[in-house]
PDB file of C-alpha atoms in Angstrom:
ATOM      1  CA  ASP P   1     113.369 158.217 -46.563  1.00 64.00           C
ATOM      2  CA  ALA P   2     110.031 157.763 -44.935  1.00 67.00           C
ATOM      3  CA  LYS P   3     107.280 159.372 -47.615  1.00 84.00           C
ATOM      4  CA  THR P   4     104.753 159.839 -43.670  1.00 92.00           C
ATOM      5  CA  THR P   5     104.866 162.454 -40.995  1.00 94.00           C
ATOM      6  CA  GLN P   6     103.084 161.476 -38.109  1.00 96.00           C
ATOM      7  CA  PRO P   7     103.760 162.764 -34.590  1.00 97.00           C
ATOM      8  CA  PRO P   8     106.166 161.271 -31.956  1.00 97.00           C
ATOM      9  CA  SER P   9     104.198 160.197 -29.111  1.00 97.00           C
ATOM     10  CA  MET P  10     100.655 160.424 -28.156  1.00 98.00           C
ATOM     11  CA  ASP P  11      98.320 159.459 -25.319  1.00 97.00           C
ATOM     12  CA  CYS P  12      94.823 158.078 -24.771  1.00 96.00           C
ATOM     13  CA  ALA P  13      92.722 156.821 -21.818  1.00 97.00           C
ATOM     14  CA  GLU P  14      91.588 153.071 -21.557  1.00 97.00           C
ATOM     15  CA  GLY P  15      87.773 153.064 -23.298  1.00 97.00           C
ATOM     16  CA  ARG P  16      88.497 156.060 -25.735  1.00 97.00           C
ATOM     17  CA  ALA P  17      89.108 156.862 -29.257  1.00 97.00           C
ATOM     18  CA  ALA P  18      92.673 157.048 -30.355  1.00 98.00           C
ATOM     19  CA  ASN P  19      92.668 158.517 -33.872  1.00 98.00           C
ATOM     20  CA  LEU P  20      96.877 158.781 -35.583  1.00 98.00           C
ATOM     21  CA  PRO P  21      97.154 160.664 -37.425  1.00 97.00           C
ATOM     22  CA  CYS P  22      99.761 160.541 -40.789  1.00 96.00           C
ATOM     23  CA  ASN P  23     100.789 163.260 -43.275  1.00 96.00           C
ATOM     24  CA  HIS P  24     101.537 161.521 -47.278  1.00 93.00           C
ATOM     25  CA  SER P  25     101.456 164.939 -48.794  1.00 93.00           C
ATOM     26  CA  THR P  26     103.902 163.966 -51.484  1.00 90.00           C
ATOM     27  CA  ILE P  27     102.058 160.230 -52.038  1.00 90.00           C
ATOM     28  CA  SER P  28     101.286 159.273 -55.482  1.00 86.00           C
ATOM     29  CA  GLY P  29      98.130 157.648 -57.783  1.00 85.00           C
ATOM     30  CA  ASN P  30      99.035 154.304 -57.136  1.00 84.00           C
ATOM     31  CA  GLU P  31     100.714 154.503 -53.885  1.00 88.00           C
ATOM     32  CA  TYR P  32      98.491 152.633 -50.913  1.00 91.00           C
ATOM     33  CA  VAL P  33      98.356 153.680 -46.774  1.00 94.00           C
ATOM     34  CA  TYR P  34      99.509 151.505 -44.542  1.00 95.00           C
ATOM     35  CA  TRP P  35      99.308 151.250 -40.782  1.00 97.00           C
ATOM     36  CA  TYR P  36     101.258 148.477 -38.960  1.00 97.00           C
ATOM     37  CA  ARG P  37     102.048 149.046 -35.134  1.00 97.00           C
ATOM     38  CA  GLN P  38     104.767 147.041 -32.978  1.00 96.00           C
ATOM     39  CA  ILE P  39     104.679 146.143 -29.483  1.00 94.00           C
ATOM     40  CA  HIS P  40     107.528 146.226 -27.239  1.00 86.00           C
ATOM     41  CA  SER P  41     110.039 144.248 -29.764  1.00 77.00           C
ATOM     42  CA  GLN P  42     107.096 141.383 -31.143  1.00 91.00           C
ATOM     43  CA  GLY P  43     106.949 141.700 -35.451  1.00 95.00           C
ATOM     44  CA  PRO P  44     105.336 144.191 -37.010  1.00 96.00           C
ATOM     45  CA  GLN P  45     101.540 143.660 -36.987  1.00 96.00           C
ATOM     46  CA  TYR P  46      99.249 144.237 -39.464  1.00 96.00           C
ATOM     47  CA  ILE P  47      95.945 146.835 -39.334  1.00 97.00           C
ATOM     48  CA  ILE P  48      94.973 148.293 -42.180  1.00 97.00           C
ATOM     49  CA  HIS P  49      95.160 149.765 -45.703  1.00 95.00           C
ATOM     50  CA  GLY P  50      93.711 151.963 -48.111  1.00 94.00           C
ATOM     51  CA  LEU P  51      93.993 153.031 -51.246  1.00 92.00           C
ATOM     52  CA  LYS P  52      91.329 155.688 -51.347  1.00 92.00           C
ATOM     53  CA  ASN P  53      88.406 154.849 -50.085  1.00 91.00           C
ATOM     54  CA  ASN P  54      87.931 154.682 -45.721  1.00 95.00           C
ATOM     55  CA  GLU P  55      88.307 151.666 -44.669  1.00 97.00           C
ATOM     56  CA  THR P  56      87.120 149.850 -41.605  1.00 97.00           C
ATOM     57  CA  ASN P  57      87.694 145.801 -39.739  1.00 96.00           C
ATOM     58  CA  GLU P  58      87.943 144.357 -37.088  1.00 96.00           C
ATOM     59  CA  MET P  59      90.506 146.541 -35.720  1.00 95.00           C
ATOM     60  CA  ALA P  60      90.378 149.854 -36.897  1.00 98.00           C
ATOM     61  CA  SER P  61      89.209 152.593 -38.960  1.00 98.00           C
ATOM     62  CA  LEU P  62      90.867 154.032 -41.868  1.00 98.00           C
ATOM     63  CA  ILE P  63      89.947 157.835 -43.153  1.00 98.00           C
ATOM     64  CA  ILE P  64      91.839 158.770 -46.169  1.00 96.00           C
ATOM     65  CA  THR P  65      91.331 162.710 -47.283  1.00 96.00           C
ATOM     66  CA  GLU P  66      89.775 163.618 -50.008  1.00 94.00           C
ATOM     67  CA  ASP P  67      93.239 164.820 -51.427  1.00 94.00           C
ATOM     68  CA  ARG P  68      95.021 161.510 -50.157  1.00 94.00           C
ATOM     69  CA  LYS P  69      97.881 163.576 -48.741  1.00 95.00           C
ATOM     70  CA  SER P  70      96.866 163.308 -45.497  1.00 96.00           C
ATOM     71  CA  SER P  71      94.865 159.842 -42.865  1.00 96.00           C
ATOM     72  CA  THR P  72      93.825 159.077 -40.230  1.00 98.00           C
ATOM     73  CA  LEU P  73      94.031 155.758 -38.283  1.00 98.00           C
ATOM     74  CA  ILE P  74      91.077 156.151 -34.953  1.00 98.00           C
ATOM     75  CA  LEU P  75      90.529 152.751 -32.888  1.00 98.00           C
ATOM     76  CA  PRO P  76      86.948 152.607 -31.802  1.00 97.00           C
ATOM     77  CA  HIS P  77      87.679 151.884 -28.311  1.00 96.00           C
ATOM     78  CA  ALA P  78      91.242 151.800 -27.069  1.00 97.00           C
ATOM     79  CA  THR P  79      92.137 149.136 -24.600  1.00 97.00           C
ATOM     80  CA  LEU P  80      95.701 148.449 -22.765  1.00 97.00           C
ATOM     81  CA  ARG P  81      96.633 146.241 -25.620  1.00 95.00           C
ATOM     82  CA  ASP P  82      96.567 148.636 -28.153  1.00 97.00           C
ATOM     83  CA  THR P  83     100.200 150.487 -25.973  1.00 97.00           C
ATOM     84  CA  ALA P  84     101.938 150.234 -29.001  1.00 97.00           C
ATOM     85  CA  VAL P  85     104.233 152.057 -32.323  1.00 97.00           C
ATOM     86  CA  TYR P  86     101.963 153.031 -35.090  1.00 98.00           C
ATOM     87  CA  TYR P  87     103.002 153.189 -38.189  1.00 96.00           C
ATOM     88  CA  CYS P  88     102.172 155.111 -41.041  1.00 95.00           C
ATOM     89  CA  ILE P  89     103.314 153.633 -44.359  1.00 93.00           C
ATOM     90  CA  VAL P  90     102.708 155.131 -48.057  1.00 90.00           C
ATOM     91  CA  ARG P  91     103.576 151.429 -50.241  1.00 86.00           C
ATOM     92  CA  VAL P  92     103.622 151.499 -53.572  1.00 74.00           C
ATOM     93  CA  GLY P  93     101.165 149.689 -55.870  1.00 61.00           C
ATOM     94  CA  ARG P  94     102.788 147.707 -58.298  1.00 66.00           C
ATOM     95  CA  GLY P  95     106.230 147.161 -59.362  1.00 66.00           C
ATOM     96  CA  TYR P  96     107.631 143.856 -58.042  1.00 66.00           C
ATOM     97  CA  ASN P  97     111.932 145.327 -57.761  1.00 68.00           C
ATOM     98  CA  THR P  98     109.458 148.477 -55.913  1.00 71.00           C
ATOM     99  CA  ASP P  99     107.497 146.844 -53.772  1.00 77.00           C
ATOM    100  CA  LYS P 100     108.524 147.721 -50.059  1.00 79.00           C
ATOM    101  CA  LEU P 101     107.196 149.483 -47.159  1.00 84.00           C
ATOM    102  CA  ILE P 102     109.173 151.628 -45.489  1.00 83.00           C
ATOM    103  CA  PHE P 103     108.846 152.330 -41.975  1.00 86.00           C
ATOM    104  CA  GLY P 104     109.748 155.942 -40.725  1.00 86.00           C
ATOM    105  CA  THR P 105     109.336 156.557 -36.706  1.00 89.00           C
ATOM    106  CA  GLY P 106     106.581 155.972 -35.718  1.00 94.00           C
ATOM    107  CA  THR P 107     103.610 157.176 -33.812  1.00 97.00           C
ATOM    108  CA  ARG P 108     104.169 156.071 -29.715  1.00 97.00           C
ATOM    109  CA  LEU P 109     100.595 155.055 -28.555  1.00 98.00           C
ATOM    110  CA  GLN P 110     100.340 155.043 -24.436  1.00 98.00           C
ATOM    111  CA  VAL P 111      96.896 154.193 -23.425  1.00 97.00           C
ATOM    112  CA  PHE P 112      95.979 154.715 -20.034  1.00 96.00           C
ATOM    113  CA  PRO P 113      94.164 153.792 -17.408  1.00 96.00           C
TER     114      PRO P 113
ATOM    115  CA  ASP R   1     100.016 127.918 -35.913  1.00 61.00           C
ATOM    116  CA  THR R   2     102.096 130.470 -35.705  1.00 68.00           C
ATOM    117  CA  ALA R   3     102.360 131.992 -39.358  1.00 93.00           C
ATOM    118  CA  VAL R   4     105.480 132.651 -40.658  1.00 97.00           C
ATOM    119  CA  SER R   5     107.918 130.991 -37.847  1.00 96.00           C
ATOM    120  CA  GLN R   6     112.019 132.999 -37.906  1.00 97.00           C
ATOM    121  CA  THR R   7     114.180 130.240 -36.253  1.00 97.00           C
ATOM    122  CA  PRO R   8     116.271 131.284 -33.370  1.00 97.00           C
ATOM    123  CA  LYS R   9     114.202 133.467 -31.293  1.00 96.00           C
ATOM    124  CA  TYR R  10     117.600 134.788 -30.201  1.00 97.00           C
ATOM    125  CA  LEU R  11     121.064 134.343 -31.059  1.00 97.00           C
ATOM    126  CA  VAL R  12     124.528 135.439 -29.290  1.00 97.00           C
ATOM    127  CA  THR R  13     127.500 134.709 -31.442  1.00 97.00           C
ATOM    128  CA  GLN R  14     131.318 136.135 -32.671  1.00 97.00           C
ATOM    129  CA  MET R  15     132.701 138.151 -34.354  1.00 97.00           C
ATOM    130  CA  GLY R  16     133.991 136.536 -37.144  1.00 97.00           C
ATOM    131  CA  ASN R  17     131.286 133.176 -37.281  1.00 97.00           C
ATOM    132  CA  ASP R  18     128.932 132.900 -39.439  1.00 97.00           C
ATOM    133  CA  LYS R  19     124.843 131.652 -38.807  1.00 97.00           C
ATOM    134  CA  SER R  20     121.945 131.303 -40.214  1.00 97.00           C
ATOM    135  CA  ILE R  21     118.278 132.566 -39.641  1.00 98.00           C
ATOM    136  CA  LYS R  22     115.686 130.340 -40.736  1.00 97.00           C
ATOM    137  CA  CYS R  23     111.836 131.710 -41.970  1.00 97.00           C
ATOM    138  CA  GLU R  24     108.803 129.165 -42.948  1.00 97.00           C
ATOM    139  CA  GLN R  25     105.215 130.707 -43.897  1.00 97.00           C
ATOM    140  CA  ASN R  26     102.419 128.980 -43.839  1.00 96.00           C
ATOM    141  CA  LEU R  27     100.103 131.164 -45.907  1.00 95.00           C
ATOM    142  CA  GLY R  28     100.753 129.887 -48.775  1.00 94.00           C
ATOM    143  CA  HIS R  29     102.095 133.941 -50.282  1.00 94.00           C
ATOM    144  CA  ASP R  30     104.254 133.908 -52.425  1.00 92.00           C
ATOM    145  CA  THR R  31     106.164 136.134 -51.775  1.00 92.00           C
ATOM    146  CA  MET R  32     109.300 136.356 -48.448  1.00 94.00           C
ATOM    147  CA  TYR R  33     111.020 139.816 -47.300  1.00 94.00           C
ATOM    148  CA  TRP R  34     114.434 140.301 -45.715  1.00 96.00           C
ATOM    149  CA  TYR R  35     114.025 143.650 -42.820  1.00 95.00           C
ATOM    150  CA  LYS R  36     116.042 144.629 -40.117  1.00 95.00           C
ATOM    151  CA  GLN R  37     116.448 146.483 -37.539  1.00 94.00           C
ATOM    152  CA  ASP R  38     118.872 148.972 -35.968  1.00 90.00           C
ATOM    153  CA  SER R  39     119.179 149.639 -32.224  1.00 85.00           C
ATOM    154  CA  LYS R  40     117.545 152.756 -33.256  1.00 84.00           C
ATOM    155  CA  LYS R  41     114.143 151.446 -34.048  1.00 84.00           C
ATOM    156  CA  PHE R  42     114.127 151.938 -37.679  1.00 86.00           C
ATOM    157  CA  LEU R  43     112.801 148.696 -39.911  1.00 90.00           C
ATOM    158  CA  LYS R  44     114.897 148.973 -43.105  1.00 92.00           C
ATOM    159  CA  ILE R  45     114.366 146.167 -45.925  1.00 92.00           C
ATOM    160  CA  MET R  46     117.069 143.971 -46.833  1.00 93.00           C
ATOM    161  CA  PHE R  47     115.833 140.745 -49.742  1.00 92.00           C
ATOM    162  CA  SER R  48     112.887 140.189 -51.529  1.00 91.00           C
ATOM    163  CA  TYR R  49     111.916 137.646 -53.443  1.00 91.00           C
ATOM    164  CA  ASN R  50     108.582 135.809 -54.857  1.00 89.00           C
ATOM    165  CA  ASN R  51     108.416 132.704 -56.340  1.00 87.00           C
ATOM    166  CA  LYS R  52     111.945 131.708 -55.061  1.00 85.00           C
ATOM    167  CA  GLU R  53     113.448 134.948 -57.808  1.00 88.00           C
ATOM    168  CA  LEU R  54     115.396 137.349 -55.947  1.00 89.00           C
ATOM    169  CA  ILE R  55     113.266 140.556 -56.461  1.00 88.00           C
ATOM    170  CA  ILE R  56     115.258 143.713 -54.497  1.00 84.00           C
ATOM    171  CA  ASN R  57     118.092 143.302 -52.911  1.00 86.00           C
ATOM    172  CA  GLU R  58     118.391 146.661 -50.824  1.00 86.00           C
ATOM    173  CA  THR R  59     122.865 147.408 -51.183  1.00 77.00           C
ATOM    174  CA  VAL R  60     123.561 145.002 -48.346  1.00 85.00           C
ATOM    175  CA  PRO R  61     126.397 143.725 -48.040  1.00 90.00           C
ATOM    176  CA  ASN R  62     127.220 140.202 -50.075  1.00 91.00           C
ATOM    177  CA  ARG R  63     128.321 138.888 -45.834  1.00 95.00           C
ATOM    178  CA  PHE R  64     124.512 138.128 -46.412  1.00 95.00           C
ATOM    179  CA  SER R  65     122.965 135.979 -48.004  1.00 94.00           C
ATOM    180  CA  PRO R  66     119.467 134.690 -48.813  1.00 94.00           C
ATOM    181  CA  LYS R  67     118.299 131.255 -50.031  1.00 93.00           C
ATOM    182  CA  SER R  68     114.343 130.588 -50.610  1.00 93.00           C
ATOM    183  CA  PRO R  69     113.833 126.929 -51.325  1.00 93.00           C
ATOM    184  CA  ASP R  70     110.718 126.708 -51.923  1.00 93.00           C
ATOM    185  CA  LYS R  71     108.010 129.085 -52.052  1.00 92.00           C
ATOM    186  CA  ALA R  72     107.375 129.128 -48.322  1.00 95.00           C
ATOM    187  CA  HIS R  73     110.910 129.490 -47.225  1.00 96.00           C
ATOM    188  CA  LEU R  74     113.161 131.988 -46.915  1.00 96.00           C
ATOM    189  CA  ASN R  75     116.452 132.624 -45.474  1.00 96.00           C
ATOM    190  CA  LEU R  76     119.667 134.341 -44.129  1.00 97.00           C
ATOM    191  CA  HIS R  77     122.912 133.632 -44.054  1.00 97.00           C
ATOM    192  CA  ILE R  78     125.221 136.063 -42.759  1.00 96.00           C
ATOM    193  CA  ASN R  79     129.269 135.141 -42.736  1.00 96.00           C
ATOM    194  CA  SER R  80     132.056 136.948 -41.294  1.00 97.00           C
ATOM    195  CA  LEU R  81     129.838 138.282 -38.767  1.00 97.00           C
ATOM    196  CA  GLU R  82     130.243 141.987 -37.532  1.00 96.00           C
ATOM    197  CA  LEU R  83     129.341 143.693 -34.327  1.00 96.00           C
ATOM    198  CA  GLY R  84     127.533 146.172 -36.263  1.00 93.00           C
ATOM    199  CA  ASP R  85     125.204 143.226 -37.662  1.00 95.00           C
ATOM    200  CA  SER R  86     123.275 142.745 -33.758  1.00 96.00           C
ATOM    201  CA  ALA R  87     119.929 143.879 -34.573  1.00 96.00           C
ATOM    202  CA  VAL R  88     116.425 142.425 -34.895  1.00 96.00           C
ATOM    203  CA  TYR R  89     115.653 140.674 -37.848  1.00 97.00           C
ATOM    204  CA  PHE R  90     113.111 140.021 -38.665  1.00 97.00           C
ATOM    205  CA  CYS R  91     111.023 137.848 -41.999  1.00 97.00           C
ATOM    206  CA  ALA R  92     107.956 138.360 -43.636  1.00 96.00           C
ATOM    207  CA  SER R  93     105.379 136.979 -46.771  1.00 95.00           C
ATOM    208  CA  SER R  94     102.886 139.080 -48.712  1.00 93.00           C
ATOM    209  CA  ARG R  95     100.796 136.850 -51.040  1.00 91.00           C
ATOM    210  CA  VAL R  96     102.271 138.653 -53.999  1.00 82.00           C
ATOM    211  CA  PRO R  97     104.258 141.714 -53.733  1.00 80.00           C
ATOM    212  CA  GLY R  98     102.299 144.733 -54.147  1.00 77.00           C
ATOM    213  CA  GLY R  99     100.443 147.557 -52.643  1.00 75.00           C
ATOM    214  CA  GLY R 100      97.332 145.521 -52.181  1.00 81.00           C
ATOM    215  CA  SER R 101      98.359 142.436 -50.910  1.00 88.00           C
ATOM    216  CA  PRO R 102      99.554 142.999 -46.993  1.00 92.00           C
ATOM    217  CA  LEU R 103     103.372 141.523 -44.999  1.00 93.00           C
ATOM    218  CA  HIS R 104     102.551 139.479 -42.351  1.00 96.00           C
ATOM    219  CA  PHE R 105     105.415 139.824 -40.162  1.00 96.00           C
ATOM    220  CA  GLY R 106     107.375 136.919 -37.715  1.00 96.00           C
ATOM    221  CA  ASN R 107     108.721 137.483 -34.099  1.00 95.00           C
ATOM    222  CA  GLY R 108     111.861 138.037 -35.291  1.00 96.00           C
ATOM    223  CA  THR R 109     115.662 136.730 -34.694  1.00 97.00           C
ATOM    224  CA  ARG R 110     117.609 138.726 -32.226  1.00 97.00           C
ATOM    225  CA  LEU R 111     121.224 139.012 -32.932  1.00 97.00           C
ATOM    226  CA  THR R 112     123.427 139.526 -30.837  1.00 97.00           C
ATOM    227  CA  VAL R 113     127.547 139.622 -32.256  1.00 97.00           C
ATOM    228  CA  THR R 114     130.436 139.947 -29.164  1.00 96.00           C
TER     229      THR R 114
END
């Protein structure tokens, strides 16, 4: 079972920031938070990941609360092409035989003009 | 160049047939995976390989047999195909196993069993 909880759907106006929340209250100390998205039926696309600190890259920012029980993915200026299903995933940090991404149902983000 | 490529993109076949899906990555990664996405859109891991060795076999029926001839390739062979095998199969790779190394996915193979 997925260790994360996300809202099933969200809307965002084009050009505005999209803030996608995720709860992971049972996360362990060595587990990373990952975000992927899937557009139509393409392969999941890696967005960003973090362990404890906030992270930013060219696609998005990841804000992780101090207790690490929740996080928010921020797309600073959403475009129509950001319409997709966004998955928040908790991934084990070590251990070859436990390394797997457990996908939940994700958040369907609809960006409208 | 595509980082993780799968062939074929679409595969339509009849029950009972045997088929293979090929996957290649040109990222120099050590670890490769197969994931399955069913009709309800749930993505679930099937196998992982590290340096050509099987690491995870997620209780997949033994009709499914992965094979890794080298680090850059992980193929999936399916025997005696069943209707329930219809799904999209995604190959992925990561630099190493473990939480700090992102997975990069291919664009999937849509398998339809009739």
